[in-house]
Amino acid sequence: MNLNIKEISGEWKEYTLVNDSGMSVSVLDYGGIMTKIMVPDRNGNLENVVLGYKDYLDYESNSNYFGALIGRVAGRIQGASFELDGKTIQLAANNGNNHLHGGPSGFHRVIWDVKPFQTDDTVGLELIHRSVDGAGGYPGNVDITVTYSLNNKNQLILNYMASSDQTTPITLTNHSYFNLSGNLTNTVQDHHVTLDSSQFVELDNDLIPTGKLIHVAGSSFDFRSGRVLGDGFSSDSYQNKVAGSGYDHYFIFENTMENQAIIHDPASGRVMSIKTNQPGMVMYTANSLNEELQLAEGSSRKYLGVCFETQASPASLHHEGFPSVMLNAGENYVKQTVFSFRV
């Protein structure tokens, strides 16, 4: 196990976690951003499996949220407002009339306090931040600790903990774009995905949940037995088309399988499985990624990555029947997502 620290432009630090088999994860204190995850393919070649900028200063704007830690609330909040105890709470609108991923001053733009740690079979980082009452419009002082741990089983474990002195919405996630082909060799069109989900949330033209749950049976959203992501890219389904000919939808987990998601890239042989105690996740297939960004291994393009944003649903702030994002004062928010890699 090893830990390397590098200064970035005098203001940020990049921490690289390395396990005994050579897998590594690089993380900035700025935004808790995962810049690289180096994972072996079937031939033992270590290659990067997440999208990241060539020039680290591009993370300052980072409108695509590459690799970032998202909060207080991941996803879109309709009308940038919600009701709490009979009062309307107004948030910053940064996605049309809506509030996206914690707003313009969300956790993706925070410099986190970082405490590295190491044991015999784990190397990791503890990221700490206090979000003060009124930050971004949200009520309550919230203390957040997020732990990134890499072990010798090629597992990346993300633990999220938070507490607040007022009732407030919170659902944290990581917004890494995965591409298991390695070093952006291909798009994710041929990635084979299995999801433990029989329902997803319908979206309107602004990608806001309508409040309706749709059963996946017989559709391009049925990943229960596995399918390639390209099925949705070429689908005539209105729900695929509204998302830009792809996926940007919240899937509710059934919790009938050992892992909530399994992703396989046949060309490289890499397999990533996701296990979480979150109630669902947004799967986003980079449908709106433009071709002007300079990434570490080349130019960006549509479908170059896929995000698995494990979280509760901000739709619960406006509709019943959705996994809640509300954290009561004095209670503890404790969530975990484990990304396991193999071939």
Tab-separated table of C-alpha atoms in Angstrom:
chain	number	residue	atom	x	y	z
A	1	MET	CA	0.000	0.000	0.000
A	2	ASN	CA	1.240	3.465	-0.827
A	3	LEU	CA	0.130	7.102	-0.767
A	4	ASN	CA	1.581	9.881	-2.896
A	5	ILE	CA	0.794	13.598	-2.558
A	6	LYS	CA	1.364	16.150	-5.330
A	7	GLU	CA	0.900	19.931	-5.266
A	8	ILE	CA	-1.358	21.260	-8.040
A	9	SER	CA	-0.810	24.925	-9.025
A	10	GLY	CA	-0.059	25.959	-5.451
A	11	GLU	CA	-3.647	25.739	-4.213
A	12	TRP	CA	-4.724	22.114	-4.458
A	13	LYS	CA	-3.275	18.752	-3.576
A	14	GLU	CA	-3.736	15.486	-5.450
A	15	TYR	CA	-3.579	12.319	-3.355
A	16	THR	CA	-2.874	9.018	-5.106
A	17	LEU	CA	-3.819	5.801	-3.315
A	18	VAL	CA	-1.947	2.690	-4.537
A	19	ASN	CA	-2.625	-0.910	-3.495
A	20	ASP	CA	-0.240	-3.882	-3.598
A	21	SER	CA	-1.404	-5.005	-7.061
A	22	GLY	CA	-0.792	-1.578	-8.612
A	23	MET	CA	-4.385	-0.351	-8.826
A	24	SER	CA	-4.488	3.347	-7.961
A	25	VAL	CA	-7.025	6.109	-7.313
A	26	SER	CA	-6.103	9.805	-7.568
A	27	VAL	CA	-8.207	12.389	-5.696
A	28	LEU	CA	-8.068	16.187	-5.447
A	29	ASP	CA	-8.825	17.981	-2.200
A	30	TYR	CA	-10.718	20.416	-4.469
A	31	GLY	CA	-14.213	18.984	-4.932
A	32	GLY	CA	-13.125	15.558	-3.697
A	33	ILE	CA	-12.605	14.940	-7.416
A	34	MET	CA	-11.393	11.547	-8.585
A	35	THR	CA	-9.052	12.421	-11.449
A	36	LYS	CA	-7.850	8.908	-12.346
A	37	ILE	CA	-8.590	5.284	-11.468
A	38	MET	CA	-5.947	2.925	-12.866
A	39	VAL	CA	-7.245	-0.647	-13.186
A	40	PRO	CA	-5.744	-3.718	-14.951
A	41	ASP	CA	-7.395	-5.266	-18.015
A	42	ARG	CA	-7.427	-9.015	-18.767
A	43	ASN	CA	-3.777	-8.788	-19.872
A	44	GLY	CA	-2.679	-6.929	-16.760
A	45	ASN	CA	-2.381	-3.532	-18.477
A	46	LEU	CA	-3.094	-0.686	-16.055
A	47	GLU	CA	-5.258	1.968	-17.708
A	48	ASN	CA	-7.434	4.851	-16.539
A	49	VAL	CA	-11.158	4.009	-16.349
A	50	VAL	CA	-12.611	7.452	-15.522
A	51	LEU	CA	-12.851	10.711	-17.461
A	52	GLY	CA	-10.618	13.544	-16.301
A	53	TYR	CA	-9.247	16.803	-17.664
A	54	LYS	CA	-5.795	17.091	-19.221
A	55	ASP	CA	-5.398	20.548	-17.635
A	56	TYR	CA	-6.348	20.394	-13.969
A	57	LEU	CA	-7.386	24.064	-13.964
A	58	ASP	CA	-10.394	23.031	-16.063
A	59	TYR	CA	-11.796	21.454	-12.882
A	60	GLU	CA	-12.509	24.984	-11.594
A	61	SER	CA	-15.491	25.286	-13.948
A	62	ASN	CA	-16.136	21.516	-14.403
A	63	SER	CA	-19.676	21.945	-15.716
A	64	ASN	CA	-19.777	18.184	-16.363
A	65	TYR	CA	-18.907	17.425	-12.710
A	66	PHE	CA	-16.140	14.980	-13.751
A	67	GLY	CA	-15.214	12.835	-10.728
A	68	ALA	CA	-16.725	15.274	-8.242
A	69	LEU	CA	-18.242	14.778	-4.816
A	70	ILE	CA	-21.806	16.098	-5.079
A	71	GLY	CA	-23.927	17.749	-2.375
A	72	ARG	CA	-25.838	18.879	-0.474
A	73	VAL	CA	-28.349	17.280	-2.832
A	74	ALA	CA	-27.313	15.304	-5.904
A	75	GLY	CA	-29.653	15.695	-8.873
A	76	ARG	CA	-32.202	18.302	-9.927
A	77	ILE	CA	-34.559	20.067	-7.530
A	78	GLN	CA	-37.616	21.281	-9.428
A	79	GLY	CA	-38.080	25.051	-9.398
A	80	ALA	CA	-34.993	25.404	-7.170
A	81	SER	CA	-37.290	25.275	-4.146
A	82	PHE	CA	-39.052	22.965	-1.718
A	83	GLU	CA	-41.402	23.107	1.244
A	84	LEU	CA	-40.142	22.459	4.770
A	85	ASP	CA	-42.329	22.848	7.873
A	86	GLY	CA	-44.777	25.022	5.950
A	87	LYS	CA	-42.101	27.361	4.593
A	88	THR	CA	-40.761	27.632	1.057
A	89	ILE	CA	-36.991	27.198	0.918
A	90	GLN	CA	-35.488	28.931	-2.127
A	91	LEU	CA	-32.242	27.623	-3.582
A	92	ALA	CA	-29.956	28.940	-6.306
A	93	ALA	CA	-31.159	28.093	-9.828
A	94	ASN	CA	-28.214	26.877	-11.915
A	95	ASN	CA	-29.958	24.579	-14.411
A	96	GLY	CA	-32.626	26.668	-16.092
A	97	ASN	CA	-35.189	27.309	-13.349
A	98	ASN	CA	-33.953	24.294	-11.406
A	99	HIS	CA	-31.254	23.584	-8.848
A	100	LEU	CA	-28.636	21.005	-9.894
A	101	HIS	CA	-26.038	19.104	-7.834
A	102	GLY	CA	-25.947	21.439	-4.851
A	103	GLY	CA	-25.997	24.639	-6.889
A	104	PRO	CA	-23.154	26.841	-8.135
A	105	SER	CA	-21.358	26.666	-4.775
A	106	GLY	CA	-21.934	22.952	-4.183
A	107	PHE	CA	-19.472	20.497	-2.675
A	108	HIS	CA	-17.781	20.039	-6.076
A	109	ARG	CA	-16.272	23.514	-5.544
A	110	VAL	CA	-15.170	23.102	-1.915
A	111	ILE	CA	-11.560	22.549	-0.856
A	112	TRP	CA	-11.995	19.691	1.597
A	113	ASP	CA	-9.849	19.111	4.671
A	114	VAL	CA	-8.066	15.820	3.970
A	115	LYS	CA	-6.652	13.319	6.458
A	116	PRO	CA	-4.794	10.407	4.811
A	117	PHE	CA	-4.683	7.036	6.580
A	118	GLN	CA	-3.159	3.624	5.996
A	119	THR	CA	-3.514	0.105	7.421
A	120	ASP	CA	-2.024	-3.256	6.391
A	121	ASP	CA	-4.507	-3.756	3.556
A	122	THR	CA	-6.154	-0.329	3.080
A	123	VAL	CA	-5.015	3.127	2.090
A	124	GLY	CA	-7.424	6.025	2.149
A	125	LEU	CA	-8.489	9.613	2.673
A	126	GLU	CA	-10.931	11.214	5.078
A	127	LEU	CA	-12.484	14.349	3.538
A	128	ILE	CA	-14.115	16.764	5.988
A	129	HIS	CA	-16.265	19.866	5.444
A	130	ARG	CA	-18.770	21.962	7.378
A	131	SER	CA	-21.577	23.407	5.264
A	132	VAL	CA	-22.905	26.370	7.224
A	133	ASP	CA	-26.543	27.294	7.747
A	134	GLY	CA	-27.839	29.089	4.641
A	135	ALA	CA	-25.094	27.873	2.300
A	136	GLY	CA	-26.671	27.625	-1.155
A	137	GLY	CA	-30.007	28.422	0.504
A	138	TYR	CA	-30.076	25.192	2.540
A	139	PRO	CA	-30.999	25.246	6.234
A	140	GLY	CA	-28.767	23.926	9.005
A	141	ASN	CA	-25.088	23.579	9.818
A	142	VAL	CA	-24.093	20.240	8.321
A	143	ASP	CA	-20.891	18.389	9.193
A	144	ILE	CA	-19.804	16.007	6.435
A	145	THR	CA	-17.125	13.328	6.400
A	146	VAL	CA	-16.509	11.317	3.250
A	147	THR	CA	-13.978	8.479	3.245
A	148	TYR	CA	-12.325	7.076	0.108
A	149	SER	CA	-10.614	3.727	0.811
A	150	LEU	CA	-8.701	1.423	-1.556
A	151	ASN	CA	-7.965	-2.133	-0.445
A	152	ASN	CA	-5.977	-5.059	-1.833
A	153	LYS	CA	-9.135	-6.685	-3.250
A	154	ASN	CA	-9.274	-3.856	-5.843
A	155	GLN	CA	-12.251	-2.356	-4.057
A	156	LEU	CA	-12.815	1.398	-3.829
A	157	ILE	CA	-15.065	2.060	-0.830
A	158	LEU	CA	-16.861	5.392	-0.429
A	159	ASN	CA	-18.366	6.077	3.001
A	160	TYR	CA	-20.565	9.149	3.427
A	161	MET	CA	-21.445	10.522	6.875
A	162	ALA	CA	-23.287	13.714	7.798
A	163	SER	CA	-25.207	15.308	10.663
A	164	SER	CA	-27.167	18.559	10.888
A	165	ASP	CA	-28.470	20.832	13.622
A	166	GLN	CA	-31.627	21.495	11.549
A	167	THR	CA	-33.787	19.266	9.380
A	168	THR	CA	-32.424	19.594	5.852
A	169	PRO	CA	-32.295	17.634	2.600
A	170	ILE	CA	-29.072	15.770	1.892
A	171	THR	CA	-28.063	13.030	-0.512
A	172	LEU	CA	-24.405	12.738	-1.448
A	173	THR	CA	-22.844	10.938	-4.401
A	174	ASN	CA	-19.768	10.777	-6.589
A	175	HIS	CA	-20.086	11.883	-10.226
A	176	SER	CA	-17.293	9.886	-11.875
A	177	TYR	CA	-17.759	8.979	-15.534
A	178	PHE	CA	-16.588	5.389	-15.963
A	179	ASN	CA	-15.219	3.919	-19.171
A	180	LEU	CA	-13.920	0.382	-18.670
A	181	SER	CA	-12.366	0.222	-22.150
A	182	GLY	CA	-9.351	1.975	-20.581
A	183	ASN	CA	-7.709	5.257	-21.604
A	184	LEU	CA	-10.869	6.186	-23.570
A	185	THR	CA	-10.259	3.504	-26.212
A	186	ASN	CA	-13.980	3.273	-27.065
A	187	THR	CA	-17.275	4.846	-26.044
A	188	VAL	CA	-19.421	2.963	-23.513
A	189	GLN	CA	-21.832	1.767	-26.234
A	190	ASP	CA	-20.780	-1.896	-25.797
A	191	HIS	CA	-20.618	-1.809	-21.989
A	192	HIS	CA	-22.897	-4.596	-20.730
A	193	VAL	CA	-24.843	-3.430	-17.664
A	194	THR	CA	-26.937	-5.412	-15.187
A	195	LEU	CA	-29.109	-3.483	-12.717
A	196	ASP	CA	-31.126	-4.759	-9.765
A	197	SER	CA	-34.065	-2.535	-10.679
A	198	SER	CA	-37.563	-3.042	-12.056
A	199	GLN	CA	-38.689	0.621	-11.904
A	200	PHE	CA	-37.306	3.926	-13.099
A	201	VAL	CA	-38.524	7.505	-12.778
A	202	GLU	CA	-40.180	9.206	-15.731
A	203	LEU	CA	-38.636	12.529	-16.826
A	204	ASP	CA	-40.185	15.552	-18.523
A	205	ASN	CA	-38.536	17.670	-21.239
A	206	ASP	CA	-36.441	19.512	-18.634
A	207	LEU	CA	-35.207	16.202	-17.157
A	208	ILE	CA	-37.357	16.813	-14.069
A	209	PRO	CA	-39.121	13.768	-12.578
A	210	THR	CA	-42.859	13.814	-13.305
A	211	GLY	CA	-43.695	11.818	-10.185
A	212	LYS	CA	-44.478	8.675	-12.179
A	213	LEU	CA	-42.634	5.383	-11.798
A	214	ILE	CA	-42.379	3.225	-14.920
A	215	HIS	CA	-41.886	-0.543	-14.908
A	216	VAL	CA	-38.896	-1.580	-17.003
A	217	ALA	CA	-40.458	-4.731	-18.508
A	218	GLY	CA	-40.253	-4.879	-22.281
A	219	SER	CA	-38.284	-1.644	-22.591
A	220	SER	CA	-34.721	-0.458	-23.184
A	221	PHE	CA	-34.661	0.293	-19.439
A	222	ASP	CA	-34.814	-3.387	-18.457
A	223	PHE	CA	-31.290	-4.230	-17.261
A	224	ARG	CA	-32.353	-7.000	-14.877
A	225	SER	CA	-30.792	-9.704	-17.065
A	226	GLY	CA	-28.234	-7.336	-18.569
A	227	ARG	CA	-28.063	-5.384	-21.830
A	228	VAL	CA	-25.624	-3.107	-23.651
A	229	LEU	CA	-25.972	0.634	-23.173
A	230	GLY	CA	-26.136	1.119	-26.943
A	231	ASP	CA	-29.658	-0.346	-26.846
A	232	GLY	CA	-30.809	2.912	-25.268
A	233	PHE	CA	-28.738	5.132	-27.548
A	234	SER	CA	-30.542	3.788	-30.618
A	235	SER	CA	-33.963	3.331	-28.981
A	236	ASP	CA	-37.111	5.076	-30.215
A	237	SER	CA	-38.374	5.239	-26.620
A	238	TYR	CA	-39.513	8.751	-25.703
A	239	GLN	CA	-37.753	8.425	-22.343
A	240	ASN	CA	-34.428	7.674	-24.042
A	241	LYS	CA	-34.952	10.510	-26.514
A	242	VAL	CA	-35.883	13.081	-23.850
A	243	ALA	CA	-32.510	12.413	-22.204
A	244	GLY	CA	-30.630	13.077	-25.461
A	245	SER	CA	-30.826	9.525	-26.859
A	246	GLY	CA	-29.466	7.768	-23.818
A	247	TYR	CA	-30.032	7.458	-20.082
A	248	ASP	CA	-30.194	10.114	-17.364
A	249	HIS	CA	-32.752	8.370	-15.171
A	250	TYR	CA	-33.199	7.341	-11.556
A	251	PHE	CA	-33.493	3.570	-11.076
A	252	ILE	CA	-34.970	2.253	-7.806
A	253	PHE	CA	-33.192	-0.818	-6.460
A	254	GLU	CA	-35.021	-4.054	-5.694
A	255	ASN	CA	-32.207	-5.396	-3.479
A	256	THR	CA	-32.696	-8.936	-4.760
A	257	MET	CA	-29.134	-9.316	-6.074
A	258	GLU	CA	-25.790	-9.294	-4.267
A	259	ASN	CA	-24.712	-6.231	-6.263
A	260	GLN	CA	-27.009	-3.430	-7.367
A	261	ALA	CA	-25.051	-2.976	-10.608
A	262	ILE	CA	-22.524	-4.958	-12.654
A	263	ILE	CA	-20.750	-3.429	-15.647
A	264	HIS	CA	-18.641	-5.454	-18.097
A	265	ASP	CA	-16.542	-4.259	-21.023
A	266	PRO	CA	-16.071	-7.287	-23.311
A	267	ALA	CA	-13.087	-5.804	-25.179
A	268	SER	CA	-10.880	-5.148	-22.135
A	269	GLY	CA	-12.362	-7.848	-19.899
A	270	ARG	CA	-12.805	-5.368	-17.058
A	271	VAL	CA	-15.777	-5.857	-14.728
A	272	MET	CA	-16.959	-3.310	-12.173
A	273	SER	CA	-19.611	-4.193	-9.609
A	274	ILE	CA	-21.409	-1.694	-7.389
A	275	LYS	CA	-22.790	-2.491	-3.948
A	276	THR	CA	-24.557	0.210	-1.950
A	277	ASN	CA	-27.067	0.858	0.825
A	278	GLN	CA	-28.497	3.767	-1.175
A	279	PRO	CA	-32.077	3.156	-2.395
A	280	GLY	CA	-31.345	3.842	-6.056
A	281	MET	CA	-29.138	5.621	-8.526
A	282	VAL	CA	-29.071	7.880	-11.553
A	283	MET	CA	-27.406	6.271	-14.561
A	284	TYR	CA	-26.165	8.971	-16.932
A	285	THR	CA	-24.527	8.047	-20.230
A	286	ALA	CA	-22.861	11.401	-21.120
A	287	ASN	CA	-25.528	12.183	-23.727
A	288	SER	CA	-24.758	15.920	-23.680
A	289	LEU	CA	-20.968	15.739	-23.499
A	290	ASN	CA	-19.558	18.062	-26.153
A	291	GLU	CA	-16.472	17.443	-28.283
A	292	GLU	CA	-14.425	20.469	-27.234
A	293	LEU	CA	-13.005	19.284	-23.918
A	294	GLN	CA	-9.389	18.160	-23.659
A	295	LEU	CA	-9.283	15.078	-21.464
A	296	ALA	CA	-6.206	13.258	-20.187
A	297	GLU	CA	-6.292	10.735	-23.053
A	298	GLY	CA	-7.930	12.774	-25.839
A	299	SER	CA	-10.971	14.839	-26.769
A	300	SER	CA	-14.368	14.334	-25.184
A	301	ARG	CA	-17.350	13.080	-27.142
A	302	LYS	CA	-20.883	11.855	-26.588
A	303	TYR	CA	-21.242	8.510	-24.772
A	304	LEU	CA	-17.595	8.528	-23.658
A	305	GLY	CA	-18.487	7.628	-20.073
A	306	VAL	CA	-21.278	6.455	-17.806
A	307	CYS	CA	-22.071	7.769	-14.307
A	308	PHE	CA	-23.586	5.618	-11.573
A	309	GLU	CA	-24.819	8.201	-9.071
A	310	THR	CA	-25.961	6.150	-6.077
A	311	GLN	CA	-28.309	8.338	-4.034
A	312	ALA	CA	-31.824	8.996	-2.746
A	313	SER	CA	-34.161	10.966	-5.018
A	314	PRO	CA	-34.661	14.771	-4.932
A	315	ALA	CA	-38.036	14.054	-6.571
A	316	SER	CA	-39.139	13.140	-3.028
A	317	LEU	CA	-39.195	16.875	-2.221
A	318	HIS	CA	-42.172	17.311	-4.598
A	319	HIS	CA	-43.724	13.848	-4.983
A	320	GLU	CA	-44.713	11.019	-2.665
A	321	GLY	CA	-43.457	7.471	-3.097
A	322	PHE	CA	-39.780	8.305	-3.719
A	323	PRO	CA	-36.750	7.540	-1.502
A	324	SER	CA	-36.461	10.550	0.810
A	325	VAL	CA	-33.529	12.968	0.882
A	326	MET	CA	-34.557	14.531	4.217
A	327	LEU	CA	-32.188	14.313	7.195
A	328	ASN	CA	-33.730	15.161	10.548
A	329	ALA	CA	-31.863	17.334	13.027
A	330	GLY	CA	-29.672	15.223	15.289
A	331	GLU	CA	-29.855	12.113	13.129
A	332	ASN	CA	-26.859	10.632	11.290
A	333	TYR	CA	-26.621	10.180	7.550
A	334	VAL	CA	-24.588	7.010	6.920
A	335	LYS	CA	-24.250	5.688	3.365
A	336	GLN	CA	-21.760	3.487	1.564
A	337	THR	CA	-20.993	2.627	-2.056
A	338	VAL	CA	-18.365	0.021	-3.003
A	339	PHE	CA	-16.866	-0.180	-6.496
A	340	SER	CA	-15.169	-3.564	-7.022
A	341	PHE	CA	-12.938	-4.239	-10.040
A	342	ARG	CA	-11.968	-7.567	-11.598
A	343	VAL	CA	-11.495	-9.185	-14.978
